[in-house]
Coordinates of C-alpha atoms and ligand atoms in Angstrom, one line a residue:
M269 CA -31.1 15.6 202.2
I270 CA -30.8 15.9 206.0
D271 CA -27.3 14.7 207.1
F272 CA -28.0 13.0 210.3
K273 CA -24.4 12.0 210.9
K274 CA -23.4 15.6 210.7
I275 CA -26.2 16.7 213.0
I276 CA -25.0 14.2 215.6
G277 CA -21.4 15.3 215.1
E278 CA -22.4 18.9 215.7
K279 CA -24.2 18.0 218.9
I280 CA -21.1 16.2 220.2
A281 CA -18.8 18.9 219.0
K282 CA -20.5 21.5 221.2
N283 CA -19.4 19.5 224.2
V284 CA -15.9 18.4 223.4
Q285 CA -12.7 20.0 222.1
L286 CA -12.4 18.2 218.8
D287 CA -12.8 19.1 215.1
L288 CA -16.3 18.4 213.7
S289 CA -14.8 16.4 210.8
E290 CA -12.8 14.2 213.2
I291 CA -15.9 13.5 215.3
V292 CA -17.9 12.7 212.2
S293 CA -15.2 10.3 211.1
Y294 CA -15.6 8.3 214.3
I295 CA -19.3 8.0 214.1
E296 CA -20.3 4.4 213.2
I297 CA -23.4 2.6 211.9
P298 CA -24.1 -0.1 214.4
P299 CA -24.3 -3.7 213.1
N300 CA -27.9 -4.0 214.1
P301 CA -30.7 -1.5 214.3
E302 CA -31.6 -2.4 217.9
M303 CA -28.3 -0.6 218.8
G304 CA -29.4 2.6 217.2
D305 CA -28.8 4.2 213.8
Y306 CA -25.5 5.8 214.7
A307 CA -23.0 5.2 217.4
F308 CA -20.2 7.3 218.8
P309 CA -17.3 5.4 220.5
C310 CA -16.4 7.4 223.5
F311 CA -13.0 5.6 224.0
K312 CA -11.8 8.0 221.2
L313 CA -12.1 10.7 223.8
A314 CA -10.8 8.8 226.8
K315 CA -7.2 10.0 226.4
I316 CA -8.0 13.7 226.0
L317 CA -10.5 13.8 228.7
K318 CA -8.7 11.4 231.0
K319 CA -11.9 9.6 231.9
S320 CA -13.4 6.2 231.2
P321 CA -15.4 5.9 228.0
Q322 CA -18.4 4.9 230.1
M323 CA -18.2 8.1 232.2
I324 CA -17.7 10.3 229.1
A325 CA -20.7 8.6 227.4
E326 CA -22.9 9.2 230.5
E327 CA -21.8 12.9 230.8
L328 CA -22.3 13.6 227.1
K329 CA -25.7 12.0 227.1
G330 CA -26.7 14.4 229.9
K331 CA -25.6 17.4 227.9
I332 CA -27.0 16.5 224.4
E333 CA -30.5 17.7 223.9
L334 CA -33.0 15.6 222.0
D335 CA -34.8 17.4 219.1
E336 CA -36.9 16.6 216.0
N337 CA -33.9 14.7 214.5
I338 CA -32.9 12.6 217.4
E339 CA -35.5 10.6 219.3
E340 CA -33.3 8.9 221.9
I341 CA -29.8 8.4 223.1
K342 CA -28.6 5.3 225.0
V343 CA -25.3 4.6 226.7
V344 CA -24.0 1.1 226.1
S345 CA -20.6 0.0 227.1
G346 CA -18.8 3.2 226.3
Y347 CA -20.8 3.9 223.2
L348 CA -23.4 6.7 222.7
N349 CA -26.1 5.1 220.6
F350 CA -28.3 7.5 218.7
Y351 CA -31.8 6.7 217.5
I352 CA -33.0 9.1 214.9
N353 CA -36.5 10.1 214.2
K354 CA -37.8 7.3 211.9
L355 CA -40.7 9.2 210.6
L356 CA -38.6 12.1 209.6
L357 CA -36.0 9.8 208.0
T358 CA -38.7 8.0 206.0
K359 CA -40.1 11.3 204.8
T360 CA -36.7 12.7 204.0
V361 CA -35.7 9.7 201.9
L362 CA -38.9 9.3 200.0
T363 CA -39.2 13.0 199.2
E364 CA -35.7 13.1 198.0
I365 CA -36.2 10.2 195.7
E366 CA -39.4 11.7 194.4
N367 CA -37.8 15.0 193.7
S368 CA -34.5 14.0 192.3
K369 CA -35.8 11.0 190.3
D370 CA -33.1 9.8 188.0
T371 CA -30.3 11.8 189.8
Y372 CA -30.9 10.4 193.3
G373 CA -27.6 10.1 195.2
S374 CA -25.7 12.4 192.8
N375 CA -24.1 15.6 194.1
K376 CA -21.6 18.2 193.2
S377 CA -18.8 17.3 195.5
G378 CA -16.5 16.8 192.5
N379 CA -17.2 20.1 190.8
G380 CA -14.1 21.8 189.6
K381 CA -12.0 18.7 189.9
N382 CA -10.5 16.8 187.0
V383 CA -10.2 13.0 187.1
I384 CA -8.6 10.8 184.6
V385 CA -9.7 7.2 184.6
E386 CA -7.3 5.2 182.5
Y387 CA -8.7 1.8 181.7
S388 CA -9.0 -1.2 179.4
S389 CA -5.7 -0.5 177.6
P390 CA -5.3 -3.7 175.6
N391 CA -2.4 -4.4 173.3
I392 CA -2.6 -4.1 169.5
A393 CA -2.3 -7.3 167.6
K394 CA -2.7 -9.3 170.8
P395 CA -5.8 -10.9 172.3
F396 CA -8.1 -8.9 174.5
H397 CA -8.0 -11.2 177.5
I398 CA -10.2 -11.8 180.5
G399 CA -8.0 -9.5 182.6
H400 CA -8.7 -6.6 180.2
L401 CA -12.3 -7.4 180.6
R402 CA -12.2 -7.0 184.3
N403 CA -10.2 -3.8 183.9
T404 CA -12.6 -2.4 181.4
V405 CA -15.6 -3.1 183.7
I406 CA -14.0 -1.6 186.8
G407 CA -12.8 1.5 184.9
A408 CA -16.1 2.1 183.3
A409 CA -17.9 1.9 186.6
L410 CA -15.5 4.3 188.3
Y411 CA -15.7 6.6 185.3
K412 CA -19.5 6.7 185.6
I413 CA -19.5 7.2 189.4
Y414 CA -17.0 10.0 189.4
K415 CA -19.1 11.7 186.9
Y416 CA -22.3 11.2 188.9
L417 CA -20.6 13.0 191.8
G418 CA -19.8 16.1 189.7
Y419 CA -16.2 15.4 188.7
N420 CA -15.0 16.4 185.3
T421 CA -14.1 12.9 184.2
I422 CA -11.8 11.8 181.3
G423 CA -11.8 8.2 180.2
I424 CA -8.5 7.2 178.5
N425 CA -7.8 3.9 176.7
H426 CA -4.0 3.7 176.8
L427 CA -3.6 1.4 174.0
G428 CA -0.5 -0.8 173.9
D429 CA 0.3 0.2 170.3
Y430 CA 4.0 0.8 170.4
G431 CA 7.2 -1.2 170.9
T432 CA 9.9 -3.3 169.2
Q433 CA 7.4 -6.2 168.8
F434 CA 5.8 -4.2 165.9
G435 CA 9.1 -4.4 164.0
K436 CA 8.8 -8.1 164.2
M437 CA 5.2 -8.1 163.2
I438 CA 6.0 -6.1 160.1
E439 CA 8.7 -8.5 159.2
G440 CA 6.3 -11.5 159.5
Y441 CA 3.6 -9.6 157.6
K442 CA 6.1 -9.0 154.8
R443 CA 6.8 -12.7 154.5
W444 CA 3.5 -14.4 155.1
A445 CA 0.7 -12.0 154.8
Q446 CA -0.8 -13.7 151.8
E447 CA -1.3 -16.9 153.9
Y448 CA -3.9 -15.1 156.1
D449 CA -7.1 -13.3 155.4
F450 CA -7.2 -11.2 158.6
K451 CA -11.0 -11.4 158.5
K452 CA -12.4 -14.3 160.5
D453 CA -10.1 -14.0 163.4
P454 CA -7.5 -11.3 162.7
I455 CA -6.0 -11.3 166.1
S456 CA -5.2 -15.0 166.0
D457 CA -3.7 -14.4 162.6
C458 CA -1.5 -11.8 164.1
M459 CA -0.5 -14.0 167.0
D460 CA 0.3 -16.8 164.5
I461 CA 2.6 -14.5 162.6
Y462 CA 4.2 -13.3 165.8
V463 CA 5.0 -16.8 167.0
R464 CA 6.5 -17.7 163.6
I465 CA 8.7 -14.6 163.3
N466 CA 10.0 -15.0 166.8
N467 CA 11.0 -18.6 166.0
L468 CA 12.8 -17.4 162.9
C469 CA 14.6 -14.6 164.8
K470 CA 16.0 -17.2 167.2
E471 CA 17.4 -19.1 164.2
D472 CA 18.6 -16.2 162.1
E473 CA 20.4 -13.1 163.4
N474 CA 19.7 -11.3 160.1
V475 CA 16.0 -11.6 160.5
L476 CA 16.2 -10.1 164.0
N477 CA 18.2 -7.2 162.6
A478 CA 15.6 -6.7 159.9
C479 CA 12.9 -6.5 162.6
R480 CA 14.9 -3.9 164.5
E481 CA 15.3 -2.0 161.3
N482 CA 11.5 -2.1 160.8
F483 CA 10.9 -0.6 164.2
K484 CA 13.3 2.2 163.5
K485 CA 11.5 2.8 160.2
I486 CA 8.2 3.1 162.1
E487 CA 9.8 5.8 164.2
E488 CA 11.2 7.6 161.1
G489 CA 7.8 7.5 159.4
D490 CA 8.6 5.0 156.6
P491 CA 5.4 4.7 154.6
Y492 CA 5.3 1.0 154.3
C493 CA 6.1 0.2 157.9
V494 CA 3.7 2.8 159.1
E495 CA 0.9 1.5 156.8
V496 CA 1.3 -2.1 158.0
W497 CA 1.5 -1.0 161.6
N498 CA -1.7 1.0 161.1
K499 CA -3.4 -1.9 159.6
F500 CA -2.7 -4.0 162.8
K501 CA -4.1 -1.1 164.8
D502 CA -7.3 -0.8 162.7
L503 CA -8.1 -4.5 162.8
S504 CA -7.4 -4.8 166.5
L505 CA -9.5 -1.8 167.3
K506 CA -12.3 -3.2 165.2
E507 CA -12.2 -6.4 167.3
F508 CA -12.0 -4.5 170.6
Q509 CA -14.9 -2.4 169.6
K510 CA -17.1 -5.4 169.4
I511 CA -16.4 -6.0 173.1
Y512 CA -16.9 -2.3 174.0
D513 CA -20.2 -2.3 172.2
L514 CA -21.4 -5.4 174.0
L515 CA -20.4 -3.8 177.3
G516 CA -21.7 -0.3 176.4
V517 CA -18.3 1.2 177.1
K518 CA -16.9 4.4 175.6
F519 CA -13.7 6.4 175.9
D520 CA -12.9 10.1 175.6
S521 CA -9.4 9.4 174.3
L522 CA -7.6 6.5 172.6
N523 CA -4.2 8.1 173.0
G524 CA -2.0 5.1 173.7
E525 CA 1.7 4.5 173.9
A526 CA 2.4 5.5 170.3
F527 CA 1.0 8.9 171.0
Y528 CA 3.9 9.6 173.3
S529 CA 6.6 8.3 171.0
D530 CA 7.6 11.8 170.1
K531 CA 7.1 13.3 173.6
M532 CA 9.8 11.5 175.5
D533 CA 12.8 13.7 174.9
E534 CA 11.5 16.2 177.3
V535 CA 11.2 13.5 180.0
V536 CA 14.8 12.6 179.5
D537 CA 15.9 16.3 179.6
K538 CA 14.0 16.9 182.8
L539 CA 15.5 13.9 184.5
E540 CA 18.9 15.0 183.3
K541 CA 18.4 18.5 184.5
H542 CA 17.5 17.2 188.0
G543 CA 20.6 14.9 188.0
A544 CA 18.4 11.9 188.3
L545 CA 19.7 10.0 185.3
K546 CA 22.6 7.6 185.6
D547 CA 24.5 5.6 183.0
S548 CA 24.4 1.9 183.6
E549 CA 26.1 -0.4 181.0
G550 CA 25.1 2.0 178.3
A551 CA 21.5 2.3 179.4
K552 CA 20.1 5.4 181.1
I553 CA 18.4 4.7 184.4
V554 CA 17.0 6.3 187.5
D555 CA 18.3 4.5 190.6
L556 CA 15.5 3.9 193.1
E557 CA 17.4 1.3 195.2
D558 CA 17.3 3.5 198.3
K559 CA 13.5 3.5 198.2
G560 CA 13.5 -0.3 197.7
L561 CA 12.2 0.0 194.2
G562 CA 15.2 -1.2 192.1
V563 CA 16.1 0.8 189.0
C564 CA 13.8 2.3 186.4
I565 CA 15.2 2.1 182.9
I566 CA 14.5 5.2 180.8
K567 CA 16.5 4.4 177.8
K568 CA 18.0 1.0 176.8
S569 CA 21.6 0.7 175.7
N570 CA 20.5 0.8 172.1
G571 CA 18.9 4.2 172.7
S572 CA 15.3 3.0 172.5
T573 CA 12.8 4.1 175.1
I574 CA 10.6 1.7 177.0
Y575 CA 7.1 1.3 178.4
A576 CA 8.0 3.3 181.6
T577 CA 9.3 6.3 179.5
R578 CA 6.1 6.5 177.7
D579 CA 4.2 6.5 180.9
L580 CA 6.3 9.3 182.2
A581 CA 5.6 11.3 178.9
A582 CA 2.0 10.6 179.4
I583 CA 2.0 12.0 183.0
L584 CA 3.6 15.2 181.7
Y585 CA 1.2 15.5 178.8
R586 CA -1.9 14.8 180.9
S587 CA -0.9 17.2 183.7
R588 CA -0.7 19.9 181.0
T589 CA -3.8 18.9 179.0
Y590 CA -6.1 18.0 181.8
D591 CA -4.6 19.6 184.9
F592 CA -5.8 16.5 186.7
D593 CA -6.6 16.2 190.4
K594 CA -6.5 12.4 190.1
C595 CA -5.1 10.2 187.5
L596 CA -6.3 6.6 188.1
Y597 CA -4.5 3.7 186.4
V598 CA -6.8 0.7 186.4
V599 CA -4.2 -2.0 185.9
A600 CA -3.5 -5.5 187.2
Y601 CA -1.5 -5.8 190.5
E602 CA 1.3 -7.4 188.6
Q603 CA 2.3 -4.0 187.6
N604 CA 2.6 -2.7 191.1
L605 CA 6.4 -2.2 190.9
H606 CA 6.1 -0.5 187.5
F607 CA 3.7 2.1 188.8
K608 CA 5.6 2.6 192.1
Q609 CA 8.7 3.3 190.0
V610 CA 7.0 5.6 187.5
F611 CA 5.3 7.6 190.2
E612 CA 8.6 8.0 192.0
V613 CA 10.4 9.2 188.9
A614 CA 7.5 11.5 188.1
K615 CA 8.7 13.7 191.0
Y616 CA 11.4 15.0 188.6
L617 CA 8.9 16.1 185.9
D618 CA 8.2 19.5 187.4
I619 CA 4.4 18.9 187.4
P620 CA 2.1 20.6 189.9
E621 CA 2.1 19.0 193.3
K622 CA -1.6 18.2 193.1
C623 CA -1.1 16.2 190.0
L624 CA 1.8 14.3 191.5
K625 CA -0.3 13.5 194.6
G626 CA -3.2 12.4 192.3
L627 CA -1.4 9.6 190.6
Q628 CA -2.9 6.4 191.7
H629 CA -2.6 2.8 190.7
V630 CA -6.0 1.1 191.1
A631 CA -4.8 -2.5 191.2
Y632 CA -7.1 -5.5 190.7
G633 CA -6.7 -9.2 191.0
M634 CA -6.6 -12.0 188.4
V635 CA -9.5 -13.8 186.9
R636 CA -9.6 -17.5 186.7
L637 CA -12.0 -19.7 184.8
T638 CA -13.3 -22.9 186.2
T639 CA -15.8 -24.5 183.8
G640 CA -17.2 -24.4 180.3
R641 CA -15.5 -24.4 177.0
M642 CA -13.6 -21.4 178.0
S643 CA -11.5 -23.3 180.5
T644 CA -8.0 -22.1 180.6
R645 CA -6.9 -25.6 181.5
E646 CA -7.7 -26.7 177.9
G647 CA -5.0 -24.3 176.9
T648 CA -7.2 -22.2 174.8
V649 CA -7.0 -18.4 175.0
V650 CA -10.3 -17.0 176.4
K651 CA -11.9 -14.9 173.7
V652 CA -13.8 -12.2 175.6
D653 CA -16.3 -11.5 172.8
E654 CA -17.1 -15.2 172.7
L655 CA -17.4 -15.4 176.5
L656 CA -19.9 -12.5 176.5
Q657 CA -21.8 -14.1 173.7
E658 CA -21.8 -17.4 175.5
S659 CA -23.3 -15.6 178.5
I660 CA -26.1 -14.2 176.4
D661 CA -26.7 -17.6 174.8
R662 CA -27.0 -19.3 178.1
V663 CA -29.5 -16.8 179.4
E664 CA -31.5 -17.1 176.2
K665 CA -31.7 -20.8 176.8
I666 CA -32.8 -20.3 180.4
I667 CA -35.5 -17.9 179.2
E668 CA -36.6 -20.4 176.5
E669 CA -37.1 -23.0 179.2
K670 CA -38.7 -20.9 181.9
N671 CA -40.6 -18.1 180.1
P672 CA -40.9 -18.9 176.4
D673 CA -43.6 -16.3 175.8
M674 CA -41.5 -13.4 177.0
Q675 CA -41.3 -10.4 174.8
N676 CA -38.0 -9.1 173.3
K677 CA -36.3 -12.3 174.4
K678 CA -33.1 -11.4 172.6
E679 CA -32.7 -7.9 174.0
E680 CA -33.5 -9.0 177.5
A681 CA -31.1 -11.9 177.3
K682 CA -28.4 -9.5 176.3
K683 CA -29.0 -7.2 179.3
I684 CA -29.0 -10.2 181.7
G685 CA -26.1 -12.0 180.1
I686 CA -23.8 -9.0 180.0
G687 CA -25.0 -7.7 183.3
A688 CA -24.1 -11.0 184.9
V689 CA -20.6 -10.9 183.7
I690 CA -20.1 -7.3 184.7
F691 CA -21.5 -7.9 188.1
N692 CA -19.3 -10.9 188.6
N693 CA -16.2 -8.7 187.9
L694 CA -17.3 -6.2 190.5
C695 CA -18.9 -8.1 193.4
S696 CA -15.8 -8.6 195.5
T697 CA -13.0 -6.3 196.5
I698 CA -11.2 -5.6 193.3
I699 CA -7.7 -6.5 194.5
K700 CA -8.9 -10.1 195.2
D701 CA -8.5 -12.7 192.6
Q702 CA -11.8 -13.6 191.0
V703 CA -13.1 -17.0 189.9
F704 CA -15.3 -17.2 186.9
D705 CA -17.8 -20.0 187.2
W706 CA -20.9 -20.1 185.1
N707 CA -22.9 -21.6 187.9
T708 CA -22.3 -18.6 190.1
V709 CA -22.4 -15.9 187.5
L710 CA -25.8 -16.9 186.2
N711 CA -27.4 -18.0 189.5
F712 CA -30.6 -16.1 189.6
N713 CA -30.9 -16.6 193.4
G714 CA -27.3 -16.0 194.3
E715 CA -25.5 -12.7 195.0
T716 CA -25.4 -11.9 191.3
G717 CA -26.3 -9.4 188.6
P718 CA -29.4 -11.4 187.5
Y719 CA -30.6 -11.5 191.1
I720 CA -30.6 -7.7 191.3
Q721 CA -32.3 -7.6 187.9
Y722 CA -34.9 -10.1 189.1
V723 CA -35.7 -8.0 192.2
Y724 CA -35.9 -4.9 190.1
V725 CA -38.4 -6.6 187.7
R726 CA -40.4 -7.7 190.8
T727 CA -40.7 -4.0 191.9
K728 CA -41.9 -3.2 188.4
S729 CA -44.5 -5.9 188.3
V730 CA -45.9 -4.7 191.6
I731 CA -46.5 -1.3 190.0
E732 CA -47.9 -2.9 186.9
K733 CA -50.3 -4.9 189.0
V734 CA -51.8 -1.8 190.7
G735 CA -51.7 0.2 187.5
N736 CA -49.7 3.3 188.6
I737 CA -47.2 4.8 191.1
P738 CA -49.2 6.3 194.0
D739 CA -48.8 10.0 194.5
I740 CA -46.3 10.7 197.3
N741 CA -48.9 12.9 199.0
D742 CA -51.1 9.8 199.4
V743 CA -48.4 7.9 201.1
N744 CA -48.8 7.7 204.9
I745 CA -45.3 7.2 206.1
E746 CA -46.5 5.9 209.5
L747 CA -47.4 2.7 207.6
L748 CA -43.8 2.1 206.7
Q749 CA -42.5 1.8 210.2
D750 CA -42.2 -2.0 210.4
K751 CA -38.8 -3.6 210.6
E752 CA -38.5 -4.6 206.9
S753 CA -39.6 -1.2 205.6
Q754 CA -37.3 0.6 207.9
K755 CA -34.4 -1.5 206.9
I756 CA -35.0 -0.6 203.2
I757 CA -35.3 3.1 204.2
S758 CA -32.0 3.2 205.9
I759 CA -30.3 1.5 203.0
L760 CA -31.9 3.9 200.5
Y761 CA -30.7 6.8 202.8
N762 CA -27.2 5.5 202.6
F763 CA -26.9 5.5 198.7
E764 CA -25.1 8.7 198.3
N765 CA -22.7 7.8 201.2
I766 CA -21.8 4.6 199.4
L767 CA -21.1 6.4 196.1
M768 CA -18.8 8.8 198.1
S769 CA -16.9 5.8 199.5
V770 CA -16.6 4.3 196.1
V771 CA -14.6 7.3 194.9
E772 CA -12.8 7.7 198.1
K773 CA -11.5 4.1 198.0
N774 CA -11.8 3.5 194.2
E775 CA -13.7 0.4 195.1
P776 CA -16.8 -0.1 192.9
S777 CA -17.5 -3.4 194.7
L778 CA -18.9 -1.2 197.6
L779 CA -21.8 -0.3 195.3
A780 CA -22.2 -3.9 194.0
R781 CA -22.5 -5.1 197.6
Y782 CA -24.9 -2.3 198.4
L783 CA -27.2 -3.4 195.6
I784 CA -27.2 -6.9 196.8
E785 CA -28.1 -5.7 200.3
L786 CA -30.9 -3.6 198.9
S787 CA -32.2 -6.4 196.8
Q788 CA -32.2 -8.8 199.7
S789 CA -33.9 -6.3 202.0
Y790 CA -36.6 -5.9 199.4
S791 CA -37.0 -9.7 199.1
N792 CA -37.6 -9.8 202.9
F793 CA -40.0 -7.0 202.8
Y794 CA -41.8 -8.6 199.9
N795 CA -42.0 -12.0 201.7
E796 CA -43.1 -10.4 205.1
N797 CA -45.7 -8.0 203.8
K798 CA -48.7 -8.2 201.6
I799 CA -48.2 -5.5 199.1
I800 CA -51.4 -5.7 197.2
D801 CA -53.7 -5.2 200.2
K802 CA -57.4 -4.6 200.8
D803 CA -56.4 -1.6 202.8
R804 CA -55.7 1.0 200.1
K805 CA -53.5 3.1 202.4
I806 CA -51.2 0.2 203.2
Q807 CA -51.1 -0.7 199.6
D808 CA -50.1 2.8 198.5
A809 CA -47.3 3.0 201.0
R810 CA -45.9 -0.3 200.1
V811 CA -46.2 0.2 196.4
Y812 CA -44.5 3.5 196.7
L813 CA -41.6 2.0 198.6
S814 CA -41.3 -0.7 195.9
W815 CA -41.1 2.0 193.3
A816 CA -38.3 3.8 195.3
V817 CA -36.4 0.6 195.6
G818 CA -36.7 -0.1 191.8
K819 CA -35.5 3.4 191.1
V820 CA -32.3 3.1 193.2
L821 CA -31.6 -0.4 191.9
K822 CA -31.8 0.9 188.4
I823 CA -29.6 4.0 189.1
G824 CA -27.1 2.0 191.0
S825 CA -26.8 -0.8 188.5
G826 CA -26.5 1.7 185.7
L827 CA -23.5 3.2 187.4
L828 CA -21.9 -0.2 187.3
G829 CA -22.7 -0.5 183.7
I830 CA -25.6 -3.0 184.1
E831 CA -28.9 -2.4 182.3
M832 CA -32.2 -3.4 183.7
P833 CA -34.6 -5.8 181.8
D834 CA -38.3 -5.0 181.7
K835 CA -39.2 -8.6 182.1
M836 CA -37.5 -11.7 183.5
Ligands
LIG1092 N1 -1.3 -2.4 177.8 C1 -0.9 -2.9 179.1 C2 -1.3 -4.3 179.3 O1 -2.1 -4.9 178.6 C3 -1.6 -2.1 180.2 C4 -1.3 -0.6 180.1 C5 -1.5 0.0 181.4 N2 -1.4 1.4 181.4 C6 -0.3 2.1 181.6 N3 -0.4 3.4 181.5 N4 0.9 1.6 181.7 O2 -0.7 -5.0 180.1

């Protein structure tokens, strides 16, 4: 597609001593279309040219020639405002959508680069909580978007399946397994056992020792302990799978912490070799005080390794197995310090510089619930599969009230209910804490998933009404030069850019906001313009634009993990 920003950049570059890429990075999109499509802030040049921004702008304007791309240039308070050729833009966008169909906005910018997205990563025998839900949704979206931009993407679920707590679980299981059926709610059975055994450990030193012994036995491969431990894993994974199925999420690897349990000696050796390990009260640590990061424990005084050691082993393994350019950890911000420490210590692992640079913690904020039977105030643990099911049920009820004759009610309710929860997790900057409130999540008129789906369905029903999508050759683009149509065109044009910024910032909310803006612009267009018109030419142009909007809404939502209903 024509890259107007670059074209403008090149025109400016001919006249000033600056790198094209730097110039392009300064080019802005003005807040309203009256100020042009692109603007160059000339104060960026004031220092080098030793002139006022206004003077620079006037001079540049005199030097830059207009052509078929640029219709007009205006100087406004030190800015050069560029007005691009609207007909050309319209034609470019519609032709591109027509030709690329389901791959509109994709590109090959990531070709040859390997990106690991580590996400979800719940803990075995513990509940999959609402934070893991947000994590899963964010990670899955990033995974899809990287892939769409040509990256070789690897999705890893770094399961929390290792640690001394499993020694305790086994001890509890030995004692009380027959009291539980591990069927109806296996994770809550596990939690129950965990609480009981912890209480017993507090009372009785011998029990605690037996637990420690069990954990050692897992490490040594004792058949009974390994069997019980695997049982916990299996039943937890089965529970987690229900959630992944509802969300439509898949992973390329389930190598979790346990996978690295025999790969940690090399980490210790390397740290030793580099003189980074220190003894501290029997434990082995890396001292990061001078960097303001405290100390990172590598081995506890009893010789056992910890969470951080396994993360280091994982970095070593992943650098060799995947030769990654980026390794993204989608993990709550509470673990900021952990990742700062681990990335710092990773400097001693002799991994390629590019891998070291590619380590990145994608931190996200907490989720809080306000209403409904899932209220955290009631002290109940939020069960994510029940929360998802509740969303589907609520939508089904709404459909039953508003549109009882709808076809495939159940299927559509699922797409809407799940889409609503996914969107709610992605609609604001991910580092921000998030409130979960059913009234917002399922508001069909708010800035929500269902709203986007609703607008999509509207574009579809326009096409259904006229019977078919007009041929692009019958579309007279001159009939799409009104304000509302042009707003849509410029948003559609920007789709690929938005995807590029999502991976640049690891911020899928940019795409979520984009889809809201596109939906709102289409609603405006729909309200301002008669689409089904006596004038066939006008109708063709508007129906075609509706089709293009639907296309991009569907692709964009799909990249976030949201499916589109056929009816609503
Ligand atoms: N299992 C951890 C938790 O639920 C998250 C794991 C994050 N990933 C990592 N490589 N440390 O809190």
